mmCIF file of C-alpha atoms in Angstrom:
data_model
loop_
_atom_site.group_PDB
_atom_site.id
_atom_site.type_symbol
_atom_site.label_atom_id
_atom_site.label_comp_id
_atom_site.label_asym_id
_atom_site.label_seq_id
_atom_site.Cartn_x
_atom_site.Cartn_y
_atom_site.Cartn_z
ATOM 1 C CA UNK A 1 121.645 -160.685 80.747
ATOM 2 C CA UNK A 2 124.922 -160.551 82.647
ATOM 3 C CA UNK A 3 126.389 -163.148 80.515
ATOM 4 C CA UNK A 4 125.606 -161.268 77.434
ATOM 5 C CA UNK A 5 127.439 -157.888 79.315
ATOM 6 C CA UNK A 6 130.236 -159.751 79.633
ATOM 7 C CA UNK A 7 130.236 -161.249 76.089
ATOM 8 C CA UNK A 8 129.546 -157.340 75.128
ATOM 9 C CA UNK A 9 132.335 -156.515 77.060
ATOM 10 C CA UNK A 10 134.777 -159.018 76.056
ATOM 11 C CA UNK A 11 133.564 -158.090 71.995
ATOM 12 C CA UNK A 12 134.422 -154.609 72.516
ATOM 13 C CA UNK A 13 138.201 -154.753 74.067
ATOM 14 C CA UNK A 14 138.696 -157.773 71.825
ATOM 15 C CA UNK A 15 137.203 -156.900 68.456
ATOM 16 C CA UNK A 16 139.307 -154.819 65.603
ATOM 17 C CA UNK A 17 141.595 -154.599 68.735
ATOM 18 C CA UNK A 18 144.327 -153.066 65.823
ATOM 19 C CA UNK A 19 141.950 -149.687 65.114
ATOM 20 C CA UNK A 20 143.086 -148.224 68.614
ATOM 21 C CA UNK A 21 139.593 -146.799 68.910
ATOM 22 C CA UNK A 22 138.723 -147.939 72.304
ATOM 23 C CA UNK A 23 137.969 -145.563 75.182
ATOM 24 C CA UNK A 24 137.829 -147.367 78.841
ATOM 25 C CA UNK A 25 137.611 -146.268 82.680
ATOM 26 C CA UNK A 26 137.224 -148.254 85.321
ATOM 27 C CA UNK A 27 137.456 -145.446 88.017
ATOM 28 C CA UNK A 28 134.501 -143.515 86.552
ATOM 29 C CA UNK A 29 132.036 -141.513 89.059
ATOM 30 C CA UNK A 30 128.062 -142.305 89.527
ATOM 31 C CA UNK A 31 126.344 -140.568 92.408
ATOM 32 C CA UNK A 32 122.637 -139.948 92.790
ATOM 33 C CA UNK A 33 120.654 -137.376 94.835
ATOM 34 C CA UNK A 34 117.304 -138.176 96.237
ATOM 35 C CA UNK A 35 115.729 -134.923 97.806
ATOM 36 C CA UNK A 36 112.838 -135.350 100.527
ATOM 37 C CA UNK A 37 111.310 -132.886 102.756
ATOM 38 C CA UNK A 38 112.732 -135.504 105.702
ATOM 39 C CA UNK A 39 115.802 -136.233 104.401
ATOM 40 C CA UNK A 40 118.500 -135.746 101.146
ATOM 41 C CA UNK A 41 120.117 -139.006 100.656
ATOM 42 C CA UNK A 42 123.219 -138.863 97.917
ATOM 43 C CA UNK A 43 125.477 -141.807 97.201
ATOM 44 C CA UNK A 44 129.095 -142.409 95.425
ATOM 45 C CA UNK A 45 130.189 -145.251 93.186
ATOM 46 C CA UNK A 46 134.072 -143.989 91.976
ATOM 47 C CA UNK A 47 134.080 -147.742 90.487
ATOM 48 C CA UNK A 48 132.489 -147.630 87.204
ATOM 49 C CA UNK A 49 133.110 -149.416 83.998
ATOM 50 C CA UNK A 50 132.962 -147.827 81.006
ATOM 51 C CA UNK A 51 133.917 -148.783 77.371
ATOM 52 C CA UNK A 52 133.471 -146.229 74.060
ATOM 53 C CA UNK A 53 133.934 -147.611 70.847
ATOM 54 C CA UNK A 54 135.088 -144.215 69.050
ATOM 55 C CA UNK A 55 134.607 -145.581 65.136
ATOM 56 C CA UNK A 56 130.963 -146.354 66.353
ATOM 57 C CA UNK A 57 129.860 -144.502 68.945
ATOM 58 C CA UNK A 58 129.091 -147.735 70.985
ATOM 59 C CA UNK A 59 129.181 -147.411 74.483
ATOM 60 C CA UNK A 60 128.891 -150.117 77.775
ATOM 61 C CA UNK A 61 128.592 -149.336 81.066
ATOM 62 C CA UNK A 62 128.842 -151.483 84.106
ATOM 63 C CA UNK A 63 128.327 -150.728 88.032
ATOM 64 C CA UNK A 64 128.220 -152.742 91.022
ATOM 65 C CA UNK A 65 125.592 -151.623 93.320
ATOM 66 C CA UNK A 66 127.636 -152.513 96.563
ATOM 67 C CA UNK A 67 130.103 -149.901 95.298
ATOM 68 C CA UNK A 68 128.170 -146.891 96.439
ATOM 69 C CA UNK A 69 129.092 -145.112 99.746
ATOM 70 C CA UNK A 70 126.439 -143.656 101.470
ATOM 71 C CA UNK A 71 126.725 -141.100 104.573
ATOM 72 C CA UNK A 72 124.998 -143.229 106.932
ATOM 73 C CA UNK A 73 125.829 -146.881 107.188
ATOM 74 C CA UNK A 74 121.696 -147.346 107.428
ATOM 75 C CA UNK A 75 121.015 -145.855 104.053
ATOM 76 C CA UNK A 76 123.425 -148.493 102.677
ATOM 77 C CA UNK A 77 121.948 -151.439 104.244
ATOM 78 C CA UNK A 78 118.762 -150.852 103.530
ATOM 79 C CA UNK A 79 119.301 -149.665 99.559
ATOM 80 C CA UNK A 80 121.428 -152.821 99.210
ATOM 81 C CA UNK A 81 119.008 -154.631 101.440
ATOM 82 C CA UNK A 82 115.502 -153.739 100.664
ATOM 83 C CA UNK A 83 115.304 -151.593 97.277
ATOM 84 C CA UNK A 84 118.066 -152.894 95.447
ATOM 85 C CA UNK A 85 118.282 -156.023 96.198
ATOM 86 C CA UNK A 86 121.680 -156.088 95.486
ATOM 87 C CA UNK A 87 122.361 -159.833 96.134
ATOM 88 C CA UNK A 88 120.177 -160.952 93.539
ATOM 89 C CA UNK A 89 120.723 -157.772 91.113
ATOM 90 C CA UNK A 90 124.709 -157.035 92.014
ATOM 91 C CA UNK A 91 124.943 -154.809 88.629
ATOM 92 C CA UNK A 92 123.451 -152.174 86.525
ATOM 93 C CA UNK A 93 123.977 -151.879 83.268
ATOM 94 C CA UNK A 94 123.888 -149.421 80.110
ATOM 95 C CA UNK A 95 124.423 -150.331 76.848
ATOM 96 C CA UNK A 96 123.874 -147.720 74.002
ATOM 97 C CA UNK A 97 125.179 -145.382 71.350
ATOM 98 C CA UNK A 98 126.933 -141.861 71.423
ATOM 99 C CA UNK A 99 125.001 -140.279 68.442
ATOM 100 C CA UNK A 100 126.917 -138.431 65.751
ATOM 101 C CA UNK A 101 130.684 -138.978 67.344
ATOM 102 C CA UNK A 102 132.180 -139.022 64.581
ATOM 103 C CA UNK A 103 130.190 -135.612 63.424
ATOM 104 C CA UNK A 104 130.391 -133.248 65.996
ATOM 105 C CA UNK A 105 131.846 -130.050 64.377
ATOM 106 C CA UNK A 106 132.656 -127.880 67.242
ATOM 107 C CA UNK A 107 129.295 -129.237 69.655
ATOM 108 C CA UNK A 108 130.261 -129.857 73.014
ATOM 109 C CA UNK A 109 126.886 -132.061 73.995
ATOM 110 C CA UNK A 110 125.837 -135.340 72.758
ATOM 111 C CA UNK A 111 123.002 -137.504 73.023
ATOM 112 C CA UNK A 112 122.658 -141.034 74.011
ATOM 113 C CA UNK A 113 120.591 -143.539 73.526
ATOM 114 C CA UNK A 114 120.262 -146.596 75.049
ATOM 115 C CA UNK A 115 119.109 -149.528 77.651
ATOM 116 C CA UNK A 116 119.390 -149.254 80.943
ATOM 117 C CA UNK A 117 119.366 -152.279 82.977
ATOM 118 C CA UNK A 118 118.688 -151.765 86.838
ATOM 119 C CA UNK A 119 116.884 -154.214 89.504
ATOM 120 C CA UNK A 120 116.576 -156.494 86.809
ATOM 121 C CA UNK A 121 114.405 -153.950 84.818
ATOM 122 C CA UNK A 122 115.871 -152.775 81.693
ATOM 123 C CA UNK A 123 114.458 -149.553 80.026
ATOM 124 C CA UNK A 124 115.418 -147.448 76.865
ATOM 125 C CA UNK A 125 116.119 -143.992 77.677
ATOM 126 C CA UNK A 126 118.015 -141.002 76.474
ATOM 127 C CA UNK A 127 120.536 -139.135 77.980
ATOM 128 C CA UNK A 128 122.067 -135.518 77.080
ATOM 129 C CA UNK A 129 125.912 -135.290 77.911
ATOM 130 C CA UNK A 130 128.701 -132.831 77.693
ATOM 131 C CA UNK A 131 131.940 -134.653 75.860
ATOM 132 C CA UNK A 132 135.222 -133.791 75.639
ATOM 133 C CA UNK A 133 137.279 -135.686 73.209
ATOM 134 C CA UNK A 134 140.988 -135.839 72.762
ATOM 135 C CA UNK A 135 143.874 -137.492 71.163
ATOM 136 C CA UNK A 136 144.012 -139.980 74.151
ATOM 137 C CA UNK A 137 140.999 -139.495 75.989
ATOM 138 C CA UNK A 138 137.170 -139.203 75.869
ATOM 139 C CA UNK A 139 135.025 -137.469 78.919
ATOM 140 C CA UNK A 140 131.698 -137.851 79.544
ATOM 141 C CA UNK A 141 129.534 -135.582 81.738
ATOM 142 C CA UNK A 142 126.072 -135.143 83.043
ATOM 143 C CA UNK A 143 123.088 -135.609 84.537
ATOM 144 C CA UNK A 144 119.830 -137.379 84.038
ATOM 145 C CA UNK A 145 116.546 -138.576 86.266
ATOM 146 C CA UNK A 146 115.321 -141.965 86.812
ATOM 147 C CA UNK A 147 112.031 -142.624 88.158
ATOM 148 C CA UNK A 148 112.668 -144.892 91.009
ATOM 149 C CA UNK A 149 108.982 -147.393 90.104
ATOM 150 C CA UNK A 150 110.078 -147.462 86.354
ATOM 151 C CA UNK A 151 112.739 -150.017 87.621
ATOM 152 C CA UNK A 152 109.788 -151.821 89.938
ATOM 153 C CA UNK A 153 111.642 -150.432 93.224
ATOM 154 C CA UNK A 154 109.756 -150.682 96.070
ATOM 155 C CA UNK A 155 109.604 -148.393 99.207
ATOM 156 C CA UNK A 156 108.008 -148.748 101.876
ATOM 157 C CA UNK A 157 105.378 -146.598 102.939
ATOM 158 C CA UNK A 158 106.708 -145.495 106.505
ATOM 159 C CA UNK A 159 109.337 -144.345 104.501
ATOM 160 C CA UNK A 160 108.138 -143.300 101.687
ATOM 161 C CA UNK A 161 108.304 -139.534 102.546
ATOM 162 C CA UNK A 162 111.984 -139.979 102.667
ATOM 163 C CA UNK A 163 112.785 -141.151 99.286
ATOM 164 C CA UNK A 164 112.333 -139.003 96.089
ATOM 165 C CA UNK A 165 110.066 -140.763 93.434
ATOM 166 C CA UNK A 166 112.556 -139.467 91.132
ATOM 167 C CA UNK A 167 116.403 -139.709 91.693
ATOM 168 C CA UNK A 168 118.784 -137.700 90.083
ATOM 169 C CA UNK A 169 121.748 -139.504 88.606
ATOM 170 C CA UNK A 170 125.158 -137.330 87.854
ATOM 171 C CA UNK A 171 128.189 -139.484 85.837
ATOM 172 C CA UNK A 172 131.557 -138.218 85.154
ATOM 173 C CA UNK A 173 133.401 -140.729 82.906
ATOM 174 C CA UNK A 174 137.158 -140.032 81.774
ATOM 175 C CA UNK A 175 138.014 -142.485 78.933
ATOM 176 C CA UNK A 176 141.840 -143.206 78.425
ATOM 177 C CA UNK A 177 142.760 -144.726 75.326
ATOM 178 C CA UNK A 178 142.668 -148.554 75.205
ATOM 179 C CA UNK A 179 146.427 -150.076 74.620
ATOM 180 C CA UNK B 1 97.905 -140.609 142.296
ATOM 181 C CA UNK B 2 101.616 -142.256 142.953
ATOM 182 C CA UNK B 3 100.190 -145.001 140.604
ATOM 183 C CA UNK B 4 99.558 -142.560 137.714
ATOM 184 C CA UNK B 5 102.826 -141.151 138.127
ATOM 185 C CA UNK B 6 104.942 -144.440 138.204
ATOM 186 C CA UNK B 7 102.209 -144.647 134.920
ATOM 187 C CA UNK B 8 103.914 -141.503 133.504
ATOM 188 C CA UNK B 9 106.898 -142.264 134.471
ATOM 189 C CA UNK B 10 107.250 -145.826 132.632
ATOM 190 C CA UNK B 11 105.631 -144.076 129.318
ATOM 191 C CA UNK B 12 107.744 -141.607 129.166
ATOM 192 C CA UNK B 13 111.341 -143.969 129.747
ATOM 193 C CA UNK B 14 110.080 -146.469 127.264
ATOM 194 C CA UNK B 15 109.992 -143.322 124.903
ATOM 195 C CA UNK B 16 112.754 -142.088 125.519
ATOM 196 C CA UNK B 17 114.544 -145.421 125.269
ATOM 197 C CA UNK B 18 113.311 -146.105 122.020
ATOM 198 C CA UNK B 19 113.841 -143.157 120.398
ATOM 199 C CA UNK B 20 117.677 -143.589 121.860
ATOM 200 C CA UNK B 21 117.626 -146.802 119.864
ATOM 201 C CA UNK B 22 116.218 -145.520 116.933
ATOM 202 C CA UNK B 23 118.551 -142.144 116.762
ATOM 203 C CA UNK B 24 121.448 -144.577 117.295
ATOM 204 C CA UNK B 25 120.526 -147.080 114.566
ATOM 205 C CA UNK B 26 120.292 -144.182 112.245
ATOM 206 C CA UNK B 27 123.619 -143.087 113.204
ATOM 207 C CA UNK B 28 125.408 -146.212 113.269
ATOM 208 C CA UNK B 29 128.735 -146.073 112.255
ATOM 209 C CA UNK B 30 130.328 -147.619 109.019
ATOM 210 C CA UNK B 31 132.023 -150.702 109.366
ATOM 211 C CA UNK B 32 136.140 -149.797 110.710
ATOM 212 C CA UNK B 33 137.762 -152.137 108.170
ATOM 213 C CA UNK B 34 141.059 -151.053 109.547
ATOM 214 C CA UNK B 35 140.161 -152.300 113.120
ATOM 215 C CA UNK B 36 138.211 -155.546 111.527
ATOM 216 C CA UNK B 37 139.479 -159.403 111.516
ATOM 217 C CA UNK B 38 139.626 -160.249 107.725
ATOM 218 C CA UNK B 39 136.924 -162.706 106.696
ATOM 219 C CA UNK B 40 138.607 -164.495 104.361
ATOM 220 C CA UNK B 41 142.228 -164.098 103.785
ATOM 221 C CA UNK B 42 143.884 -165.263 100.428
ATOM 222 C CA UNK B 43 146.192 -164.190 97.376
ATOM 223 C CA UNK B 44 145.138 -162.257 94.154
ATOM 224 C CA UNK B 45 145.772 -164.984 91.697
ATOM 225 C CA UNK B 46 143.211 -167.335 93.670
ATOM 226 C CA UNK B 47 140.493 -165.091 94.297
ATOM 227 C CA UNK B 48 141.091 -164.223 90.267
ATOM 228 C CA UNK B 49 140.936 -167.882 89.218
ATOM 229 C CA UNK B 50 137.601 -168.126 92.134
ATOM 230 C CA UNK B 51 136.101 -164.996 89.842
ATOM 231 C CA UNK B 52 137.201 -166.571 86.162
ATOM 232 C CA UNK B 53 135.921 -169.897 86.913
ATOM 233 C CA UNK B 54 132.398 -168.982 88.841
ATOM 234 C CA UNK B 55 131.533 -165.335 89.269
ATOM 235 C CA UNK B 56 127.995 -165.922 91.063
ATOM 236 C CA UNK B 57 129.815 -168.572 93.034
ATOM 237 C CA UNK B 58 132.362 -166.003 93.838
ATOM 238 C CA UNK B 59 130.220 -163.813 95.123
ATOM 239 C CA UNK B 60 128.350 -165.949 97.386
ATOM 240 C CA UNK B 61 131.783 -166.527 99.526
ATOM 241 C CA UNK B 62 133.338 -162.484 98.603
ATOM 242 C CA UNK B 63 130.841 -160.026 98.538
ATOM 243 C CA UNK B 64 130.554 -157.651 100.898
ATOM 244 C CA UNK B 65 132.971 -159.179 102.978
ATOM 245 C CA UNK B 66 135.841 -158.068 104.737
ATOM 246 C CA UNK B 67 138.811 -159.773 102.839
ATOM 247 C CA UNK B 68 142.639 -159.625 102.815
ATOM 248 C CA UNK B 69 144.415 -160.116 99.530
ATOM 249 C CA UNK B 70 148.829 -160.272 99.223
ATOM 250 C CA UNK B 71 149.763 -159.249 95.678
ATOM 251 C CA UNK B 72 151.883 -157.917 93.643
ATOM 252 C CA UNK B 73 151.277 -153.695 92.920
ATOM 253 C CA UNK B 74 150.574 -153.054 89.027
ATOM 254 C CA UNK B 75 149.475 -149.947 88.692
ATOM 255 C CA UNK B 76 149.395 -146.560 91.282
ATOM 256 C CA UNK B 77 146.446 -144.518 89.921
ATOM 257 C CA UNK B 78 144.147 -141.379 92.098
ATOM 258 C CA UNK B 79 140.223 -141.004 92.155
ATOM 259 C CA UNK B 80 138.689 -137.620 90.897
ATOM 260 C CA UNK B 81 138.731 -137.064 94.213
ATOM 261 C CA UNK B 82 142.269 -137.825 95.302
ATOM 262 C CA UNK B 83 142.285 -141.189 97.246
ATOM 263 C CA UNK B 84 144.476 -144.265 96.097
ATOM 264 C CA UNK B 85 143.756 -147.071 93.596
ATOM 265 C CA UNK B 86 145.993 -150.060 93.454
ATOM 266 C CA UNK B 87 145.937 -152.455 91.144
ATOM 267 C CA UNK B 88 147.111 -155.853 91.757
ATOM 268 C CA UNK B 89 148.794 -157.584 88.993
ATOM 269 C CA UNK B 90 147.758 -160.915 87.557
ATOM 270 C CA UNK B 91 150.416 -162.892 86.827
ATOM 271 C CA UNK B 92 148.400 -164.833 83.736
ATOM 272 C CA UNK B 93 149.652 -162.395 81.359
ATOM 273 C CA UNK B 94 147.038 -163.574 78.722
ATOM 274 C CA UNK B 95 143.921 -162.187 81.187
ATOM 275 C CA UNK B 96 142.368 -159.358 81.217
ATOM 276 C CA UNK B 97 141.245 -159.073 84.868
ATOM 277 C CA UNK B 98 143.140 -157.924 87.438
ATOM 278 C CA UNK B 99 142.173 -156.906 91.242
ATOM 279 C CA UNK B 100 141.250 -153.174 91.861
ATOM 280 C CA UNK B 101 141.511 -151.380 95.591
ATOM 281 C CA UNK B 102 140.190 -148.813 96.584
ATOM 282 C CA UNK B 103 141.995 -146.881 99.316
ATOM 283 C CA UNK B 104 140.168 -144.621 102.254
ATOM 284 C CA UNK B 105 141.676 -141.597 102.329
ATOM 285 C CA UNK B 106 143.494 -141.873 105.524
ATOM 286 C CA UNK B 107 145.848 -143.679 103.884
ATOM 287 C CA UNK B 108 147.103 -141.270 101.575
ATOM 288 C CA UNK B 109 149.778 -140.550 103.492
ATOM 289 C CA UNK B 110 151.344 -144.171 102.835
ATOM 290 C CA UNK B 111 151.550 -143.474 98.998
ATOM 291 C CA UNK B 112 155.090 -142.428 99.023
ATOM 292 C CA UNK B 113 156.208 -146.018 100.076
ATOM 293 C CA UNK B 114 153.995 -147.161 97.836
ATOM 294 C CA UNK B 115 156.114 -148.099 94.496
ATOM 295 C CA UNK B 116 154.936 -150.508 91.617
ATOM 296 C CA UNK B 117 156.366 -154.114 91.593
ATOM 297 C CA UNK B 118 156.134 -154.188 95.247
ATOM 298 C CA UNK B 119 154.430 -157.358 97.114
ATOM 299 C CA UNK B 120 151.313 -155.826 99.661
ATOM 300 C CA UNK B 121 148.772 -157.129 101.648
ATOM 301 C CA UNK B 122 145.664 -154.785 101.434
ATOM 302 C CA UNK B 123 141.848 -155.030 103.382
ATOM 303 C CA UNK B 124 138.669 -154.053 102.017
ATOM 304 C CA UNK B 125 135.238 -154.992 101.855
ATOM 305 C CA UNK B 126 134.700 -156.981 97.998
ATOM 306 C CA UNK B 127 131.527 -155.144 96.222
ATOM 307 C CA UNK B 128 132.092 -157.572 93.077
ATOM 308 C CA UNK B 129 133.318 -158.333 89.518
ATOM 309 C CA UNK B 130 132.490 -156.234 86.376
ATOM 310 C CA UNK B 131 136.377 -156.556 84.715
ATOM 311 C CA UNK B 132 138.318 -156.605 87.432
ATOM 312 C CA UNK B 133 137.777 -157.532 91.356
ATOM 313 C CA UNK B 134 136.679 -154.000 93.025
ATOM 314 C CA UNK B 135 137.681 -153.678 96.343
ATOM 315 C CA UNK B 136 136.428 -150.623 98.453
ATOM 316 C CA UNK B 137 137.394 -149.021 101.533
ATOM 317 C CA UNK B 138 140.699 -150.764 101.671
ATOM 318 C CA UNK B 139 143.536 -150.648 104.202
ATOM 319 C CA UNK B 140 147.121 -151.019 103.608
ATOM 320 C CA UNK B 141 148.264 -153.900 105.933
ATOM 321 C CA UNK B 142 151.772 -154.512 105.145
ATOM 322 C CA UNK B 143 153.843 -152.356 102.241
#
């Protein structure tokens, strides 16, 4: 799977590299919220790849789950430690389509479709954004919820009551033009 | 009755002992990279060719550990949220992957002696490979 990401990855800098209609960031923004009546747990990752294919609408995203900060230095051990599993799974994934890109007469929100890959789990979901697109850049806004078991994520039950069973996921990507 | 008080007495310090421990644990601090001995010290273009050649190899030996890396300064960028992201060069010109640090905002102040083209030794703790080598929490050690 990670192989094929990077083979994805490589194929969309590399290929038609002369129609100028690649988007990237690698300083994109991923955070997530988990409210519990014992605790609110949010983390940052400021590290994220992201690559638009504007003729298409393709789209690849790529995150290292060491990257996020976390308040407490406890919450980080044991995401990366004991839900995560970040050693084995150091990446999640998306890989999808921006629908009508090319059509978007005056619309400010898109949707987009996809797999997400996280834990090892992949799952197709859909995701509404806001977008911005420019001359030289492409931003990408929003929020969406993930349902922690859908991506076989185990908690504990003594601490079950502080983890949400559904986590909500905010993403702020700023394309630049790829030259 | 002094027996059932030295009773009491024990109960209650092993409680309050523990729940010292635990409150503390919860607390614990973030790792002070700035204060840390580097785990592994080394230049960008090896831990590059390290990443190129192997990346789950790689990451057995980098991640999540406290590394310094000397380069050469490509690129000066900010994060949404105003810290500073330095990009080591790589010198194969043909590659596409280059080394990525991330800054704590304490050292903002050091961006005006910051200039591309410059050689730097930075410290951070390695979270990985997607195109480039990500580097988090860094430290300037020498400009």
């Amino acid at each position: 799977m990670k192989n094929l990401f990077t083979i994805l990855i490589c194929f969309l800098i590399t290929n038609n590299f002369n129609a100028q209609e690649r988007y990237i960031t690698k300083h994109g923004t991923i955070s997530f919220f988990s409210h519990s009546p014992v605790e609110d747990i949010e983390a940052i990752n400021s590290q994220v790849l992201s690559i638009i294919d504007k003729e298409n609408g393709n789209i690849a995203i790529s995150i290292l789950m060491k990257s996020f900060m976390f308040e407490k230095s406890l919450m980080q051990e044991h995401f990366n430690e004991n839900y995560i599993e970040s050693d084995k799974f150091p990446k999640a994934t998306f890989t999808g389509k921006i629908l009508n890109i090319n059509n978007l007469e005056n619309k400010n929100s898109v949707l987009i479709e996809g797999d997400m890959t996280i834990h090892g789990i992949s799952n197709k979901i859909e995701i509404e954004a806001d977008i911005e697109i420019n001359k030289n850049d492409i931003s990408l806004k929003g929020k969406f919820p993930i349902v922690v078991s859908d991506y076989d994520i185990k908690i504990p039950s003594v601490v079950k009551n502080n983890i949400a069973k559904t986590i909500e996921v905010s993403f702020l990507l700023n394309h630049k033009k790829y030259n | 009755m002094s027996k059932k008080k030295i009773l009491i007495f024990l109960v209650l310090s092993i409680i309050i002992v523990t729940s010292l421990f635990i409150y503390k644990e919860y607390n614990k601090p973030h790792i002070n990279v700035a204060k840390a001995t580097p785990k592994i010290v080394i230049n960008s273009q090896q831990i590059l060719k390290e990443y190129q050649e192997n990346e789950n190899k790689a990451n057995t030996k980098y991640l999540d550990q406290i590394v310094q890396i000397s380069g050469k300064v490509s690129k000066l960028e900010a994060t949404n949220d105003n810290r500073i992201i330095i990009t080591l060069k790589n010198d194969d010109k043909s590659a596409i992957s280059t080394v990525i640090c991330h800054l704590t905002s304490e050292e903002n102040n050091k961006l005006k002696k910051l200039k591309e083209g410059q050689n730097i030794i930075v410290k951070g703790i390695c979270t990985g490979y997607l195109m480039d080598i990500i580097l988090i929490r860094c430290v300037l050690v020498k400009i």
